[in-house]
mmCIF file of C-alpha atoms in Angstrom:
data_model
loop_
_atom_site.group_PDB
_atom_site.id
_atom_site.type_symbol
_atom_site.label_atom_id
_atom_site.label_comp_id
_atom_site.label_asym_id
_atom_site.label_seq_id
_atom_site.Cartn_x
_atom_site.Cartn_y
_atom_site.Cartn_z
ATOM 1 C CA MET A 10 4.677 4.882 3.409
ATOM 2 C CA ALA A 11 8.362 6.381 3.385
ATOM 3 C CA LEU A 12 7.714 7.990 -0.245
ATOM 4 C CA GLY A 13 4.331 9.463 0.610
ATOM 5 C CA GLY A 14 2.251 7.004 -0.787
ATOM 6 C CA ALA A 15 3.178 7.431 -4.262
ATOM 7 C CA PHE A 16 3.684 3.608 -5.105
ATOM 8 C CA THR A 17 0.976 3.118 -7.759
ATOM 9 C CA ALA A 18 3.488 3.895 -10.751
ATOM 10 C CA VAL A 19 6.242 1.975 -8.540
ATOM 11 C CA ALA A 20 4.672 -1.282 -7.801
ATOM 12 C CA ASP A 21 7.599 -3.505 -8.058
ATOM 13 C CA ASP A 22 6.964 -5.544 -4.997
ATOM 14 C CA ALA A 23 4.294 -7.787 -3.169
ATOM 15 C CA THR A 24 2.922 -4.725 -1.438
ATOM 16 C CA THR A 25 1.612 -3.822 -5.085
ATOM 17 C CA ILE A 26 -1.936 -5.536 -4.545
ATOM 18 C CA ALA A 27 -2.645 -2.812 -1.825
ATOM 19 C CA TYR A 28 -2.072 -0.410 -4.613
ATOM 20 C CA ASN A 29 -2.136 -0.915 -7.907
ATOM 21 C CA PRO A 30 -2.687 -4.564 -9.214
ATOM 22 C CA ALA A 31 -1.307 -4.433 -12.576
ATOM 23 C CA GLY A 32 2.296 -4.389 -10.674
ATOM 24 C CA ILE A 33 1.602 -7.933 -10.076
ATOM 25 C CA ALA A 34 2.887 -8.694 -13.586
ATOM 26 C CA LEU A 35 6.110 -6.558 -12.870
ATOM 27 C CA THR A 36 7.809 -9.328 -10.208
ATOM 28 C CA GLY A 37 9.065 -11.463 -12.403
ATOM 29 C CA ARG A 38 9.573 -14.133 -9.042
ATOM 30 C CA ARG A 39 8.051 -15.317 -6.590
ATOM 31 C CA GLU A 40 7.533 -13.112 -3.673
ATOM 32 C CA VAL A 41 6.239 -13.076 -0.233
ATOM 33 C CA GLY A 42 5.785 -9.869 2.030
ATOM 34 C CA LEU A 43 4.693 -9.473 5.716
ATOM 35 C CA THR A 44 4.326 -6.241 7.131
ATOM 36 C CA ARG A 45 3.334 -4.652 10.358
ATOM 37 C CA SER A 46 2.307 -1.073 11.188
ATOM 38 C CA ALA A 47 1.572 0.906 14.227
ATOM 39 C CA LEU A 48 -0.753 3.731 13.538
ATOM 40 C CA PHE A 49 -1.121 7.227 15.714
ATOM 41 C CA SER A 50 1.029 5.857 17.940
ATOM 42 C CA GLY A 51 2.710 9.184 19.186
ATOM 43 C CA ILE A 52 5.562 7.611 21.681
ATOM 44 C CA SER A 53 2.813 5.326 22.949
ATOM 45 C CA GLU A 54 1.667 2.246 22.076
ATOM 46 C CA PRO A 55 -0.899 2.518 18.714
ATOM 47 C CA LEU A 56 -4.377 3.228 18.353
ATOM 48 C CA ILE A 57 -4.603 0.982 15.607
ATOM 49 C CA VAL A 58 -2.468 -1.944 14.314
ATOM 50 C CA GLN A 59 -2.650 -3.470 10.605
ATOM 51 C CA ASP A 60 -0.863 -6.633 9.375
ATOM 52 C CA ALA A 61 -0.606 -7.949 6.208
ATOM 53 C CA VAL A 62 0.598 -10.720 4.210
ATOM 54 C CA PHE A 63 1.206 -10.695 0.567
ATOM 55 C CA ALA A 64 2.397 -13.377 -2.085
ATOM 56 C CA VAL A 65 3.080 -12.785 -5.620
ATOM 57 C CA SER A 66 4.384 -15.507 -8.390
ATOM 58 C CA SER A 67 5.124 -14.930 -12.148
ATOM 59 C CA LEU A 68 2.837 -16.942 -14.603
ATOM 60 C CA GLY A 69 3.452 -16.641 -18.039
ATOM 61 C CA PRO A 70 3.310 -13.332 -19.269
ATOM 62 C CA GLY A 71 1.926 -12.069 -16.136
ATOM 63 C CA GLY A 72 1.751 -13.017 -12.608
ATOM 64 C CA ILE A 73 -0.623 -14.158 -9.850
ATOM 65 C CA GLY A 74 -1.233 -12.373 -6.122
ATOM 66 C CA ILE A 75 -2.897 -12.850 -2.994
ATOM 67 C CA GLY A 76 -2.830 -10.594 -0.093
ATOM 68 C CA PHE A 77 -4.423 -10.393 3.686
ATOM 69 C CA VAL A 78 -4.566 -7.304 5.266
ATOM 70 C CA SER A 79 -6.493 -6.943 9.200
ATOM 71 C CA GLN A 80 -6.710 -3.537 10.926
ATOM 72 C CA SER A 81 -7.844 -3.112 14.443
ATOM 73 C CA ASP A 82 -7.804 -0.798 17.386
ATOM 74 C CA ALA A 83 -5.608 -1.588 20.527
ATOM 75 C CA ALA A 84 -8.445 -2.495 22.588
ATOM 76 C CA GLY A 85 -9.611 -4.969 19.833
ATOM 77 C CA VAL A 86 -13.425 -3.530 20.022
ATOM 78 C CA TYR A 87 -13.116 -2.912 16.067
ATOM 79 C CA ARG A 88 -11.805 -5.106 12.881
ATOM 80 C CA GLU A 89 -11.733 -5.000 9.463
ATOM 81 C CA THR A 90 -9.985 -7.385 7.068
ATOM 82 C CA ALA A 91 -9.569 -7.756 3.225
ATOM 83 C CA ALA A 92 -8.577 -10.546 1.526
ATOM 84 C CA SER A 93 -7.752 -10.482 -2.067
ATOM 85 C CA ILE A 94 -6.381 -12.583 -5.318
ATOM 86 C CA GLY A 95 -5.544 -11.122 -8.290
ATOM 87 C CA TYR A 96 -4.179 -11.527 -11.826
ATOM 88 C CA ALA A 97 -2.217 -9.589 -14.124
ATOM 89 C CA HIS A 98 -1.391 -9.796 -17.551
ATOM 90 C CA ARG A 99 1.602 -8.133 -19.903
ATOM 91 C CA ILE A 100 0.238 -7.063 -22.973
ATOM 92 C CA ALA A 101 3.125 -5.654 -24.015
ATOM 93 C CA GLU A 102 6.307 -4.573 -22.620
ATOM 94 C CA PHE A 103 4.947 -1.243 -21.914
ATOM 95 C CA VAL A 104 1.466 -2.542 -20.617
ATOM 96 C CA LYS A 105 0.405 -4.569 -17.848
ATOM 97 C CA ILE A 106 -3.251 -4.762 -16.903
ATOM 98 C CA GLY A 107 -4.662 -6.314 -13.523
ATOM 99 C CA ALA A 108 -7.459 -6.608 -11.058
ATOM 100 C CA GLN A 109 -8.287 -8.441 -7.958
ATOM 101 C CA LEU A 110 -11.182 -9.818 -6.121
ATOM 102 C CA LYS A 111 -11.571 -8.790 -2.409
ATOM 103 C CA HIS A 112 -13.680 -9.649 0.221
ATOM 104 C CA LEU A 113 -14.124 -7.196 2.968
ATOM 105 C CA ARG A 114 -15.347 -7.708 6.312
ATOM 106 C CA VAL A 115 -15.798 -5.660 9.362
ATOM 107 C CA GLY A 116 -16.612 -7.429 12.715
ATOM 108 C CA LEU A 117 -17.215 -5.780 16.605
ATOM 109 C CA ASP A 118 -16.381 -7.258 19.991
ATOM 110 C CA SER A 119 -20.139 -8.682 20.493
ATOM 111 C CA THR A 120 -19.143 -9.060 24.566
ATOM 112 C CA ASN A 121 -18.099 -5.326 24.408
ATOM 113 C CA ALA A 122 -20.812 -3.720 26.469
ATOM 114 C CA ASP A 123 -20.252 0.020 24.621
ATOM 115 C CA VAL A 124 -20.831 -1.865 21.248
ATOM 116 C CA VAL A 125 -23.957 -4.074 22.278
ATOM 117 C CA GLU A 126 -25.535 -1.508 24.277
ATOM 118 C CA ASN A 127 -25.251 0.796 20.808
ATOM 119 C CA PRO A 128 -28.343 1.058 19.075
ATOM 120 C CA TYR A 129 -26.642 1.263 16.005
ATOM 121 C CA PHE A 130 -25.540 -2.030 15.573
ATOM 122 C CA GLY A 131 -28.858 -3.437 15.731
ATOM 123 C CA ALA A 132 -27.271 -6.950 17.230
ATOM 124 C CA VAL A 133 -25.735 -7.283 13.866
ATOM 125 C CA TYR A 134 -21.722 -7.188 14.819
ATOM 126 C CA ASP A 135 -19.897 -8.977 11.868
ATOM 127 C CA VAL A 136 -20.843 -7.392 7.959
ATOM 128 C CA SER A 137 -18.841 -8.220 4.878
ATOM 129 C CA ALA A 138 -18.961 -7.762 1.002
ATOM 130 C CA MET A 139 -17.447 -8.364 -2.207
ATOM 131 C CA THR A 140 -15.421 -6.102 -4.496
ATOM 132 C CA LEU A 141 -13.067 -5.559 -7.367
ATOM 133 C CA ASP A 142 -9.924 -3.858 -7.581
ATOM 134 C CA ALA A 143 -8.034 -2.937 -11.575
ATOM 135 C CA GLY A 144 -5.151 -1.330 -12.705
ATOM 136 C CA VAL A 145 -3.225 -0.243 -15.448
ATOM 137 C CA LEU A 146 0.811 0.132 -15.543
ATOM 138 C CA LEU A 147 2.083 1.839 -18.926
ATOM 139 C CA VAL A 148 6.056 2.622 -19.487
ATOM 140 C CA PRO A 149 5.780 4.557 -22.535
ATOM 141 C CA VAL A 150 9.865 5.106 -22.350
ATOM 142 C CA GLN A 151 12.301 3.141 -20.021
ATOM 143 C CA GLY A 152 12.550 4.455 -16.585
ATOM 144 C CA VAL A 153 9.103 6.406 -16.914
ATOM 145 C CA ALA A 154 6.179 4.738 -15.510
ATOM 146 C CA VAL A 155 2.312 6.138 -15.263
ATOM 147 C CA GLY A 156 0.103 4.150 -12.882
ATOM 148 C CA ILE A 157 -3.761 4.131 -12.842
ATOM 149 C CA SER A 158 -5.839 1.755 -10.064
ATOM 150 C CA ALA A 159 -9.254 1.992 -8.761
ATOM 151 C CA GLN A 160 -10.136 0.389 -5.588
ATOM 152 C CA ASN A 161 -13.595 -0.837 -4.767
ATOM 153 C CA LEU A 162 -14.936 -0.885 -8.251
ATOM 154 C CA VAL A 163 -18.317 -2.739 -7.101
ATOM 155 C CA PRO A 164 -20.356 -1.131 -4.525
ATOM 156 C CA ALA A 165 -19.255 -2.606 -0.908
ATOM 157 C CA ASP A 166 -22.071 -2.086 1.464
ATOM 158 C CA LEU A 167 -20.629 -2.603 5.226
ATOM 159 C CA SER A 168 -23.602 -1.319 6.915
ATOM 160 C CA PHE A 169 -24.539 -2.761 10.165
ATOM 161 C CA GLN A 170 -28.154 -1.950 9.573
ATOM 162 C CA GLU A 171 -30.235 -0.772 6.629
ATOM 163 C CA ALA A 172 -30.204 2.796 6.009
ATOM 164 C CA GLU A 173 -31.412 5.367 3.745
ATOM 165 C CA GLU A 174 -26.855 5.931 2.974
ATOM 166 C CA PRO A 175 -25.214 2.852 2.989
ATOM 167 C CA ASP A 176 -21.753 2.381 4.776
ATOM 168 C CA GLU A 177 -20.031 1.700 1.386
ATOM 169 C CA ALA A 178 -16.407 1.023 1.314
ATOM 170 C CA PRO A 179 -14.714 4.044 -0.579
ATOM 171 C CA GLN A 180 -14.085 4.110 -4.099
ATOM 172 C CA ILE A 181 -10.778 5.091 -4.757
ATOM 173 C CA VAL A 182 -9.157 6.190 -7.729
ATOM 174 C CA ARG A 183 -4.868 6.549 -8.001
ATOM 175 C CA VAL A 184 -3.161 8.023 -10.419
ATOM 176 C CA GLY A 185 0.590 8.313 -10.251
ATOM 177 C CA ALA A 186 3.965 8.712 -12.479
ATOM 178 C CA SER A 187 7.477 7.589 -11.766
ATOM 179 C CA LEU A 188 10.869 8.294 -12.883
ATOM 180 C CA ARG A 189 14.034 5.986 -12.471
ATOM 181 C CA LEU A 190 16.843 8.461 -12.555
ATOM 182 C CA SER A 191 19.222 5.708 -13.991
ATOM 183 C CA ARG A 192 17.835 7.591 -17.193
ATOM 184 C CA ILE A 193 20.399 10.529 -16.347
ATOM 185 C CA ALA A 194 22.844 8.907 -14.598
ATOM 186 C CA GLU A 195 25.101 8.788 -17.681
ATOM 187 C CA SER A 196 25.110 12.651 -17.552
ATOM 188 C CA ALA A 197 26.569 12.750 -14.194
ATOM 189 C CA GLU A 198 30.512 13.565 -14.163
ATOM 190 C CA GLN A 199 31.386 11.781 -10.886
ATOM 191 C CA GLU A 200 31.093 7.768 -11.117
ATOM 192 C CA ALA A 201 29.781 7.798 -7.256
ATOM 193 C CA LEU A 202 27.382 9.865 -8.446
ATOM 194 C CA ARG A 203 26.419 8.108 -11.558
ATOM 195 C CA GLY A 204 25.803 4.869 -8.943
ATOM 196 C CA VAL A 205 23.589 6.457 -6.603
ATOM 197 C CA LEU A 206 21.439 7.834 -9.805
ATOM 198 C CA SER A 207 21.237 4.403 -11.038
ATOM 199 C CA ARG A 208 19.617 3.226 -8.144
ATOM 200 C CA SER A 209 17.239 5.926 -7.428
ATOM 201 C CA LEU A 210 13.948 7.314 -8.629
ATOM 202 C CA VAL A 211 11.043 9.540 -7.773
ATOM 203 C CA ALA A 212 7.311 9.228 -7.503
ATOM 204 C CA ALA A 213 4.254 11.625 -7.289
ATOM 205 C CA GLU A 214 0.776 10.204 -6.812
ATOM 206 C CA VAL A 215 -3.302 11.514 -6.663
ATOM 207 C CA ALA A 216 -5.901 9.532 -5.224
ATOM 208 C CA ALA A 217 -9.219 11.070 -5.564
ATOM 209 C CA GLY A 218 -12.012 9.135 -3.349
ATOM 210 C CA ASP A 219 -13.887 10.965 -0.300
ATOM 211 C CA GLY A 220 -11.201 13.307 -0.213
ATOM 212 C CA THR A 221 -8.037 13.873 -2.613
ATOM 213 C CA THR A 222 -4.572 13.115 -1.541
ATOM 214 C CA VAL A 223 -1.206 14.284 -2.876
ATOM 215 C CA GLY A 224 1.877 12.604 -2.674
ATOM 216 C CA VAL A 225 5.655 12.739 -3.542
ATOM 217 C CA GLY A 226 8.191 10.800 -2.872
ATOM 218 C CA ALA A 227 12.048 9.793 -3.520
ATOM 219 C CA GLU A 228 14.297 6.528 -3.043
ATOM 220 C CA VAL A 229 18.121 7.306 -2.902
ATOM 221 C CA GLY A 230 19.992 4.160 -3.493
ATOM 222 C CA LEU A 231 22.884 4.728 -1.418
ATOM 223 C CA SER A 232 24.627 1.347 -2.285
ATOM 224 C CA ASP A 233 23.354 -1.827 -4.111
ATOM 225 C CA SER A 234 22.252 -3.113 -0.580
ATOM 226 C CA LEU A 235 20.793 0.352 1.132
ATOM 227 C CA VAL A 236 18.502 2.833 0.074
ATOM 228 C CA ALA A 237 17.033 5.988 2.008
ATOM 229 C CA ARG A 238 13.218 7.001 1.352
ATOM 230 C CA ILE A 239 11.914 10.576 2.048
ATOM 231 C CA GLY A 240 8.032 11.925 0.962
ATOM 232 C CA TYR A 241 5.443 14.096 1.883
ATOM 233 C CA ARG A 242 1.359 13.739 1.480
ATOM 234 C CA THR A 243 -1.499 16.142 2.190
ATOM 235 C CA ALA A 244 -4.798 15.292 2.478
ATOM 236 C CA SER A 245 -8.180 17.883 1.073
ATOM 237 C CA GLY A 246 -11.404 17.068 2.211
ATOM 238 C CA VAL A 247 -12.480 14.286 4.836
ATOM 239 C CA GLY A 248 -9.752 13.888 7.452
ATOM 240 C CA SER A 249 -7.827 16.736 5.768
ATOM 241 C CA VAL A 250 -4.034 16.687 6.940
ATOM 242 C CA SER A 251 -0.694 16.215 5.552
ATOM 243 C CA ALA A 252 2.826 14.450 6.742
ATOM 244 C CA VAL A 253 6.096 13.740 6.210
ATOM 245 C CA THR A 254 7.493 10.665 6.003
ATOM 246 C CA ALA A 255 10.969 8.888 5.634
ATOM 247 C CA GLY A 256 12.087 5.502 5.399
ATOM 248 C CA VAL A 257 15.237 2.858 5.062
ATOM 249 C CA GLY A 258 15.633 -0.181 3.210
ATOM 250 C CA LEU A 259 17.920 -2.926 3.201
ATOM 251 C CA ARG A 260 18.371 -5.724 0.668
ATOM 252 C CA LEU A 261 20.549 -8.861 1.399
ATOM 253 C CA ASP A 262 21.046 -11.644 -1.419
ATOM 254 C CA VAL A 263 22.178 -14.795 -0.698
ATOM 255 C CA ALA A 264 22.602 -17.562 -3.284
ATOM 256 C CA GLY A 265 19.944 -15.947 -5.508
ATOM 257 C CA ILE A 266 17.625 -15.462 -2.716
ATOM 258 C CA GLU A 267 16.741 -12.210 -1.527
ATOM 259 C CA ALA A 268 16.111 -10.849 1.782
ATOM 260 C CA HIS A 269 14.338 -6.871 1.881
ATOM 261 C CA LEU A 270 13.767 -4.992 5.407
ATOM 262 C CA ASP A 271 11.786 -1.833 5.100
ATOM 263 C CA LEU A 272 11.377 0.349 8.135
ATOM 264 C CA ALA A 273 9.480 3.668 7.444
ATOM 265 C CA ILE A 274 7.992 6.509 9.899
ATOM 266 C CA GLU A 275 4.877 9.150 8.987
ATOM 267 C CA VAL A 276 4.676 12.137 10.922
ATOM 268 C CA LEU A 277 1.255 14.052 10.403
ATOM 269 C CA ASP A 278 1.244 17.632 11.563
ATOM 270 C CA ALA A 279 1.446 19.111 14.690
ATOM 271 C CA ALA A 280 -2.092 19.786 14.971
ATOM 272 C CA VAL A 281 -3.073 15.902 15.491
ATOM 273 C CA LYS A 282 -2.490 14.054 18.967
ATOM 274 C CA ASP A 283 -0.650 10.631 18.503
ATOM 275 C CA ASN A 284 0.410 12.185 14.980
ATOM 276 C CA THR A 285 3.575 9.165 14.398
ATOM 277 C CA SER A 286 3.095 6.114 12.625
ATOM 278 C CA GLN A 287 5.561 3.657 11.979
ATOM 279 C CA ARG A 288 6.077 0.779 9.732
ATOM 280 C CA LEU A 289 8.123 -2.314 9.455
ATOM 281 C CA SER A 290 8.120 -5.071 6.191
ATOM 282 C CA VAL A 291 9.758 -7.780 5.482
ATOM 283 C CA ARG A 292 10.067 -9.435 1.645
ATOM 284 C CA VAL A 293 11.798 -12.692 0.383
ATOM 285 C CA SER A 294 11.650 -13.265 -3.554
ATOM 286 C CA PHE A 295 13.002 -16.253 -5.489
#
């Protein structure tokens, strides 16, 4: 979130499952992550709550990963989940490919009067479908990465009843690039600046689906254990909106076990009510 959503070409931790499955091959270790997001919360309770758990592990010349994301409205009337399992493979040091199988499910509270009385649902309150994601991660030169991912490649019909136009999960293609500033760190005259640059990166991404989203972001490594992030994204088409993002990350290393705590906030443009979202992520790698 804090990088403006530009993570497809960064893809260096367990949350890559949500962006680019090819990144599973980058971790090189075992990592487990938990995320809680409070979406569209303003200064009051969130309208939507999202919980996610991810786990990845190196496996030979690649890695495997699993993920589970649950999203529901504050009242618990609507809930959607996505469970995934994927594998990524290093074809060469500069090429990684990955794919994951996903099970999507949408459910409604069948005891809610508004749901039961709505003829659209036709007494069907739970639907599911299978689909597939795929991704590629290229590192043409050290410090530069290009990521491409396609989500929901197989049409996944999540309609509650038959219709002329099925309600399918959106097919989204993401293309991103990232640059780790360690490439230019040696050119800095000040030692402190060289240290910051060696731990920093910039990233950009374009995602196309129901509309088009453009995101840019930067991560600044203030020290070996603390980073700051800032980003911006804008979306056109369905749900046109723009947002400013920011966050911080803390890393602790104890006896070879790394713990990461990340906080992020996103503020949509002022025309949107309840325009603030927050995300807390905890990851452990070993």
